[in-house]
N, CA, C and O atoms as a DFTB+ gen file, in Angstrom:
488 C
 N C O
     1  1      24.947      35.995      27.819
     2  2      25.108      34.792      27.428
     3  2      26.646      34.472      26.761
     4  3      27.240      34.894      25.769
     5  1      27.014      33.357      27.999
     6  2      29.012      32.994      26.982
     7  2      29.036      33.163      26.138
     8  3      27.888      33.393      25.759
     9  1      29.878      33.244      25.190
    10  2      30.293      32.312      24.031
    11  2      30.171      33.369      22.951
    12  3      30.779      33.244      21.888
    13  1      29.428      34.359      23.201
    14  2      28.835      34.973      21.587
    15  2      30.302      35.747      20.759
    16  3      30.880      36.674      21.326
    17  1      30.496      35.536      20.199
    18  2      31.868      35.805      19.009
    19  2      31.443      37.260      18.076
    20  3      32.305      37.810      17.391
    21  1      30.277      37.695      18.136
    22  2      30.556      38.853      17.317
    23  2      29.026      39.783      17.402
    24  3      28.104      39.111      16.940
    25  1      28.707      40.789      17.760
    26  2      27.715      41.627      17.841
    27  2      27.805      43.335      17.377
    28  3      28.574      44.269      17.602
    29  1      26.687      43.142      16.691
    30  2      26.380      44.327      15.741
    31  2      26.238      45.779      17.108
    32  3      25.477      45.772      18.076
    33  1      27.130      46.756      16.765
    34  2      26.816      47.944      17.393
    35  2      25.477      48.771      17.812
    36  3      24.845      49.401      16.963
    37  1      25.183      48.735      18.852
    38  2      24.129      49.377      19.223
    39  2      24.373      50.757      18.265
    40  3      25.462      51.293      18.061
    41  1      22.794      51.267      17.627
    42  2      22.780      52.779      16.930
    43  2      21.526      52.803      17.185
    44  3      20.700      51.985      17.590
    45  1      21.524      53.947      16.861
    46  2      19.779      54.932      17.282
    47  2      20.023      55.846      16.020
    48  3      21.120      55.985      15.480
    49  1      18.900      56.422      15.644
    50  2      18.751      57.425      14.627
    51  2      17.507      58.371      15.066
    52  3      16.507      57.770      15.459
    53  1      17.472      59.580      15.045
    54  2      16.765      60.943      15.428
    55  2      16.268      61.414      14.266
    56  3      17.080      61.638      13.368
    57  1      14.773      61.679      14.017
    58  2      14.010      61.920      12.727
    59  2      14.337      63.665      13.154
    60  3      14.339      64.053      14.322
    61  1      14.564      64.445      12.124
    62  2      15.176      65.655      11.909
    63  2      13.358      66.210      11.658
    64  3      12.707      65.676      10.760
    65  1      12.886      67.019      12.326
    66  2      11.691      67.632      12.154
    67  2      11.842      69.159      11.683
    68  3      12.452      69.959      12.392
    69  1      11.366      69.468      10.677
    70  2      11.509      71.513      10.356
    71  2      10.113      71.737      10.330
    72  3       9.092      71.091      10.097
    73  1      10.447      72.926      10.665
    74  2       9.629      73.982      11.181
    75  2       9.536      75.338      10.509
    76  3      10.672      75.792      10.651
    77  1       8.924      76.097       9.958
    78  2       8.789      77.485      10.159
    79  2       7.988      78.417      10.043
    80  3       7.271      78.758       9.102
    81  1       8.192      78.963      11.403
    82  2       6.783      79.722      11.144
    83  2       6.418      80.694      10.444
    84  3       7.305      81.203       9.758
    85  1       5.334      81.158      10.379
    86  2       5.015      82.312       9.413
    87  2       5.738      83.025       9.517
    88  3       6.472      83.186      10.492
    89  1       5.693      83.947       8.018
    90  2       6.657      85.000       7.929
    91  2       8.187      84.784       8.287
    92  3       9.039      85.587       7.906
    93  1       8.450      83.820       8.932
    94  2      10.056      83.188       8.873
    95  2      10.717      83.075       7.524
    96  3       9.902      82.672       6.694
    97  1      11.749      83.262       7.089
    98  2      12.726      82.919       6.047
    99  2      13.813      81.897       6.674
   100  3      14.844      81.908       6.002
   101  1      13.860      81.058       7.727
   102  2      14.690      80.485       8.215
   103  2      13.802      79.183       8.972
   104  3      12.851      79.263       9.750
   105  1      14.569      77.849       8.371
   106  2      13.586      76.400       8.747
   107  2      14.557      76.462      10.069
   108  3      15.736      76.814      10.043
   109  1      13.688      75.973      11.441
   110  2      13.762      75.384      12.458
   111  2      14.455      74.162      12.104
   112  3      14.520      73.976      10.889
   113  1      14.993      73.278      12.838
   114  2      15.130      72.144      13.079
   115  2      15.036      71.426      14.289
   116  3      15.726      71.934      15.173
   117  1      14.440      70.455      14.613
   118  2      13.809      70.057      16.152
   119  2      14.112      68.553      15.734
   120  3      14.214      68.010      14.634
   121  1      14.235      68.016      17.263
   122  2      14.588      66.374      17.328
   123  2      13.245      65.977      17.559
   124  3      12.410      66.482      18.309
   125  1      13.140      64.717      16.587
   126  2      12.159      64.087      16.360
   127  2      12.041      62.550      17.249
   128  3      12.563      62.365      18.348
   129  1      11.346      61.676      16.591
   130  2      11.047      60.474      16.816
   131  2      12.686      59.473      17.106
   132  3      13.526      59.311      16.221
   133  1      12.769      59.089      18.096
   134  2      14.334      58.083      18.045
   135  2      13.644      56.591      17.537
   136  3      12.581      56.060      17.859
   137  1      14.610      56.206      16.704
   138  2      14.543      54.417      16.338
   139  2      15.410      53.963      16.895
   140  3      16.423      54.660      16.950
   141  1      15.435      52.771      17.482
   142  2      16.526      52.461      18.114
   143  2      16.583      50.800      17.051
   144  3      15.663      49.982      17.068
   145  1      17.760      50.654      16.291
   146  2      17.804      49.560      15.500
   147  2      18.339      47.980      16.462
   148  3      18.832      47.855      17.583
   149  1      18.029      47.155      15.597
   150  2      18.333      45.735      16.461
   151  2      19.680      45.689      16.622
   152  3      20.496      46.554      16.305
   153  1      19.916      44.383      17.253
   154  2      21.185      44.459      17.371
   155  2      21.393      42.579      17.250
   156  3      20.662      41.731      17.762
   157  1      22.337      42.413      16.606
   158  2      22.105      41.007      16.088
   159  2      23.641      40.706      17.193
   160  3      24.609      41.413      17.471
   161  1      23.155      39.085      17.647
   162  2      24.429      38.457      18.372
   163  2      24.278      37.079      17.678
   164  3      23.264      36.471      17.334
   165  1      25.796      36.724      17.559
   166  2      26.400      35.626      16.928
   167  2      27.229      35.034      17.758
   168  3      28.112      35.636      18.369
   169  1      26.859      33.027      17.895
   170  2      27.930      32.630      18.000
   171  2      27.950      31.096      17.947
   172  3      27.053      30.337      17.580
   173  1      29.016      30.854      18.338
   174  2      29.220      29.264      17.389
   175  2      27.816      28.172      18.537
   176  3      27.354      28.190      19.678
   177  1      27.693      27.452      17.380
   178  2      26.805      26.462      17.670
   179  2      27.194      25.568      19.181
   180  3      28.245      24.996      19.469
   181  1      26.059      25.688      19.893
   182  2      26.515      25.054      20.896
   183  2      25.124      24.486      21.711
   184  3      24.009      24.906      21.403
   185  1      25.338      23.460      22.809
   186  2      24.368      22.690      23.678
   187  2      23.985      23.622      24.119
   188  3      22.804      23.276      24.155
   189  1      23.981      24.914      24.652
   190  2      23.498      25.455      25.740
   191  2      22.665      26.442      25.079
   192  3      23.304      27.285      24.448
   193  1      21.316      26.561      25.062
   194  2      19.626      26.306      25.018
   195  2      19.135      28.166      24.988
   196  3      18.035      28.568      24.609
   197  1      20.277      29.052      25.490
   198  2      19.282      30.665      25.555
   199  2      18.668      30.940      24.656
   200  3      17.440      30.931      24.564
   201  1      19.659      31.299      23.653
   202  2      19.077      31.977      22.319
   203  2      17.694      31.240      22.288
   204  3      16.689      31.730      22.802
   205  1      17.714      29.939      21.604
   206  2      16.118      28.902      21.490
   207  2      14.961      29.293      22.276
   208  3      13.847      29.520      21.806
   209  1      15.402      29.381      23.915
   210  2      14.463      29.794      24.971
   211  2      13.970      30.644      24.774
   212  3      12.749      30.799      24.802
   213  1      14.935      31.570      24.475
   214  2      14.422      33.341      24.131
   215  2      13.455      33.509      23.154
   216  3      12.341      34.022      23.255
   217  1      14.179      32.864      21.901
   218  2      13.261      33.068      20.491
   219  2      12.521      32.657      20.825
   220  3      11.734      33.603      20.868
   221  1      11.691      31.311      21.399
   222  2      10.583      30.719      21.160
   223  2       9.470      31.087      21.874
   224  3       8.378      30.528      21.777
   225  1       9.817      32.355      22.850
   226  2       8.372      33.079      23.846
   227  2       7.774      33.575      22.957
   228  3       8.418      34.198      22.113
   229  1       6.191      33.456      22.834
   230  2       5.821      33.881      21.932
   231  2       5.008      35.201      22.911
   232  3       4.691      35.091      24.096
   233  1       4.774      36.556      21.934
   234  2       4.090      37.656      22.514
   235  2       2.489      36.934      23.373
   236  3       1.815      36.058      22.832
   237  1       2.239      37.380      24.388
   238  2       0.646      37.034      25.013
   239  2       0.710      35.708      25.660
   240  3      -0.191      35.471      26.466
   241  1       1.795      34.603      25.417
   242  2       1.650      33.790      26.057
   243  2       2.677      33.841      27.578
   244  3       3.652      34.575      27.736
   245  1       2.102      32.802      28.622
   246  2       2.429      33.097      29.719
   247  2       4.674      32.810      29.667
   248  3       5.448      31.928      29.293
   249  1       4.749      33.914      30.172
   250  2       6.457      33.805      30.270
   251  2       6.848      34.624      29.190
   252  3       8.021      34.573      28.821
   253  1       6.055      35.362      28.634
   254  2       6.972      36.259      27.555
   255  2       7.279      37.559      28.322
   256  3       6.707      37.955      29.338
   257  1       8.361      38.196      27.603
   258  2       8.797      38.872      28.559
   259  2       9.808      39.822      28.474
   260  3      10.839      39.165      28.613
   261  1      10.233      41.482      28.265
   262  2      11.194      41.709      27.092
   263  2      12.250      42.162      28.478
   264  3      11.922      42.758      29.504
   265  1      13.792      41.566      28.016
   266  2      14.538      41.347      29.375
   267  2      15.695      42.589      28.675
   268  3      15.737      42.995      27.514
   269  1      16.353      42.885      29.570
   270  2      17.585      43.618      29.536
   271  2      18.828      43.028      28.936
   272  3      19.318      41.932      29.210
   273  1      19.081      43.544      28.438
   274  2      20.691      42.965      27.535
   275  2      21.812      44.230      28.156
   276  3      21.634      45.446      28.238
   277  1      22.807      43.523      28.474
   278  2      23.984      44.224      29.522
   279  2      25.259      43.419      28.067
   280  3      25.598      42.240      27.968
   281  1      25.725      44.784      27.039
   282  2      26.754      44.273      26.485
   283  2      28.091      45.283      26.930
   284  3      28.167      46.508      27.026
   285  1      29.136      44.155      27.163
   286  2      30.498      44.605      27.648
   287  2      31.225      44.623      26.834
   288  3      31.201      43.657      26.072
   289  1      32.010      45.476      26.638
   290  2      32.861      45.370      25.530
   291  2      34.277      45.387      26.370
   292  3      34.374      46.261      27.232
   293  1      35.291      44.558      26.197
   294  2      36.323      44.668      26.444
   295  2      37.912      44.865      25.620
   296  3      38.114      44.647      24.425
   297  1      38.843      45.296      26.555
   298  2      39.738      45.973      25.433
   299  2      40.919      44.666      25.124
   300  3      40.816      43.493      25.483
   301  1      42.132      45.356      24.282
   302  2      43.123      43.957      24.207
   303  2      43.693      43.300      25.483
   304  3      44.389      42.286      25.432
   305  1      43.344      43.965      26.692
   306  2      44.015      42.998      27.949
   307  2      42.772      42.278      28.549
   308  3      42.903      41.471      29.469
   309  1      41.614      42.575      28.031
   310  2      40.155      42.033      28.534
   311  2      40.065      42.720      29.708
   312  3      39.947      42.092      30.760
   313  1      40.104      44.014      29.693
   314  2      39.112      44.760      30.795
   315  2      38.255      45.422      30.337
   316  3      38.228      45.902      29.204
   317  1      37.468      45.516      31.173
   318  2      35.999      46.461      30.359
   319  2      35.990      47.868      30.479
   320  3      35.928      48.617      31.454
   321  1      36.074      48.072      29.151
   322  2      36.156      49.329      28.234
   323  2      35.159      50.124      28.078
   324  3      35.337      51.298      27.754
   325  1      33.641      49.472      28.337
   326  2      32.802      50.214      27.975
   327  2      31.070      48.915      28.404
   328  3      31.057      47.687      28.495
   329  1      30.271      49.607      28.509
   330  2      28.965      48.493      28.957
   331  2      28.195      49.262      28.594
   332  3      28.129      50.423      28.997
   333  1      27.265      48.596      27.524
   334  2      26.166      49.026      27.222
   335  2      24.173      48.651      27.811
   336  3      23.435      47.729      27.465
   337  1      24.027      49.306      28.345
   338  2      22.579      48.294      28.678
   339  2      21.099      48.626      27.892
   340  3      20.403      49.631      28.033
   341  1      20.920      47.758      27.251
   342  2      19.756      47.385      26.330
   343  2      18.670      47.310      27.207
   344  3      18.526      46.685      28.257
   345  1      17.817      48.179      26.488
   346  2      16.263      47.756      27.684
   347  2      15.158      47.367      26.764
   348  3      14.936      47.869      25.662
   349  1      14.398      46.280      27.427
   350  2      12.926      45.995      26.672
   351  2      13.166      45.557      25.736
   352  3      12.599      45.794      24.670
   353  1      14.300      44.623      25.970
   354  2      14.395      43.757      24.596
   355  2      13.730      43.051      24.495
   356  3      13.054      42.922      25.516
   357  1      13.324      41.987      23.229
   358  2      12.998      40.762      22.537
   359  2      13.289      40.356      21.341
   360  3      13.549      41.335      20.642
   361  1      13.375      39.298      20.724
   362  2      13.717      38.729      19.888
   363  2      13.093      38.739      18.556
   364  3      12.034      38.136      18.389
   365  1      13.673      39.387      17.578
   366  2      12.728      39.749      16.236
   367  2      13.327      38.421      15.379
   368  3      12.624      37.847      14.548
   369  1      14.137      38.176      15.557
   370  2      14.977      37.117      14.265
   371  2      15.655      36.021      15.020
   372  3      16.238      36.341      16.056
   373  1      15.658      34.810      14.655
   374  2      16.287      33.459      15.217
   375  2      17.088      32.652      13.845
   376  3      16.613      32.306      12.763
   377  1      18.015      32.567      14.208
   378  2      18.228      31.609      13.052
   379  2      19.037      30.657      13.930
   380  3      20.081      31.061      14.441
   381  1      18.537      29.227      14.157
   382  2      19.145      28.147      14.804
   383  2      20.688      27.419      13.987
   384  3      21.748      26.971      14.423
   385  1      20.167      27.588      12.782
   386  2      21.556      27.059      12.234
   387  2      21.972      27.380      10.939
   388  3      21.016      27.692      10.229
   389  1      23.260      27.421      10.272
   390  2      23.550      28.230       9.297
   391  2      23.358      27.336       8.139
   392  3      23.008      26.167       8.300
   393  1      23.623      27.959       6.733
   394  2      23.334      27.893       5.564
   395  2      24.453      26.684       5.906
   396  3      25.126      26.781       6.932
   397  1      24.685      25.090       4.638
   398  2      25.298      24.295       5.196
   399  2      25.952      24.078       3.982
   400  3      25.214      23.689       3.077
   401  1      27.573      24.275       3.613
   402  2      27.440      24.351       2.049
   403  2      28.845      23.170       2.874
   404  3      29.492      23.428       3.890
   405  1      28.933      22.020       2.073
   406  2      30.058      21.030       2.250
   407  2      31.150      21.240       1.725
   408  3      32.050      20.401       1.747
   409  1      31.268      22.500       1.112
   410  2      32.503      22.293       0.437
   411  2      33.738      23.130       1.059
   412  3      34.959      23.147       0.902
   413  1      32.838      23.780       1.802
   414  2      33.321      25.261       2.486
   415  2      33.767      24.904       3.999
   416  3      32.813      24.384       4.578
   417  1      34.811      25.005       4.758
   418  2      35.368      24.919       6.367
   419  2      34.788      26.140       7.028
   420  3      35.276      27.265       7.131
   421  1      33.848      25.755       7.375
   422  2      32.676      27.157       8.365
   423  2      32.930      26.724      10.062
   424  3      33.385      25.603      10.289
   425  1      32.770      27.200      10.654
   426  2      31.793      27.230      11.667
   427  2      30.070      27.418      12.185
   428  3      29.277      28.359      12.219
   429  1      30.042      26.373      12.442
   430  2      28.384      26.642      12.413
   431  2      28.056      27.658      13.370
   432  3      28.395      27.524      14.546
   433  1      27.383      28.730      12.939
   434  2      27.029      30.248      13.441
   435  2      25.558      29.901      13.968
   436  3      24.895      29.304      13.120
   437  1      24.723      30.206      15.501
   438  2      23.578      30.677      15.417
   439  2      23.884      31.970      15.934
   440  3      24.799      32.442      16.610
   441  1      22.445      32.560      15.214
   442  2      22.389      33.983      15.619
   443  2      21.138      34.362      15.967
   444  3      20.205      33.741      15.458
   445  1      20.853      35.477      16.918
   446  2      19.734      35.865      17.153
   447  2      19.734      37.400      17.011
   448  3      20.819      37.979      17.070
   449  1      18.323      38.274      16.784
   450  2      18.606      39.285      16.419
   451  2      17.661      40.248      17.504
   452  3      16.519      39.821      17.332
   453  1      17.613      41.150      18.353
   454  2      17.100      41.869      19.209
   455  2      16.297      43.026      19.250
   456  3      16.531      43.658      18.220
   457  1      15.580      43.527      19.848
   458  2      14.969      44.835      19.632
   459  2      15.176      45.200      20.763
   460  3      15.355      44.537      21.784
   461  1      15.149      46.615      20.544
   462  2      15.576      47.197      21.829
   463  2      14.707      48.489      21.768
   464  3      14.689      49.240      20.793
   465  1      13.936      48.682      22.994
   466  2      13.366      50.232      23.466
   467  2      14.100      51.557      23.561
   468  3      13.577      52.663      23.417
   469  1      15.387      51.307      23.825
   470  2      16.449      52.150      24.199
   471  2      17.937      51.443      24.893
   472  3      18.153      50.353      25.421
   473  1      18.654      52.426      24.656
   474  2      19.579      52.050      25.384
   475  2      20.528      53.114      25.640
   476  3      20.518      54.213      25.086
   477  1      21.656      52.566      26.847
   478  2      22.017      53.960      27.566
   479  2      23.496      53.021      28.002
   480  3      23.672      51.905      28.492
   481  1      24.385      54.107      27.545
   482  2      26.085      53.682      27.850
   483  2      25.940      53.730      29.210
   484  3      25.552      54.779      29.724
   485  1      26.227      52.612      29.985
   486  2      26.387      52.535      31.745
   487  2      27.785      52.672      32.024
   488  3      28.186      52.653      33.187
């Protein structure tokens, strides 16, 4: 989606499972379940309706789907530095307009938070 000005970093945490066998003095640690954090995308309010259309889809209704999202990070020369491929994403939060404050000079920001089942560095 063009015009995205802010993206939270993809992140995961992996549970630590501790195990100690009978008679062992040492506790062993093993990787457990992996949890992927949501990623927030923000952009200035626009006529383009991609965020709104995606957020309006409801689980179980025709047309609901989990999408892949590709995040491309550019360097200071606007060259591709790194690409993340987020898999099986769906919208968990959507904020179509910000809180308004007539005494502040700010840009109206539209926000969507997506959940993903995994991501990889592409």
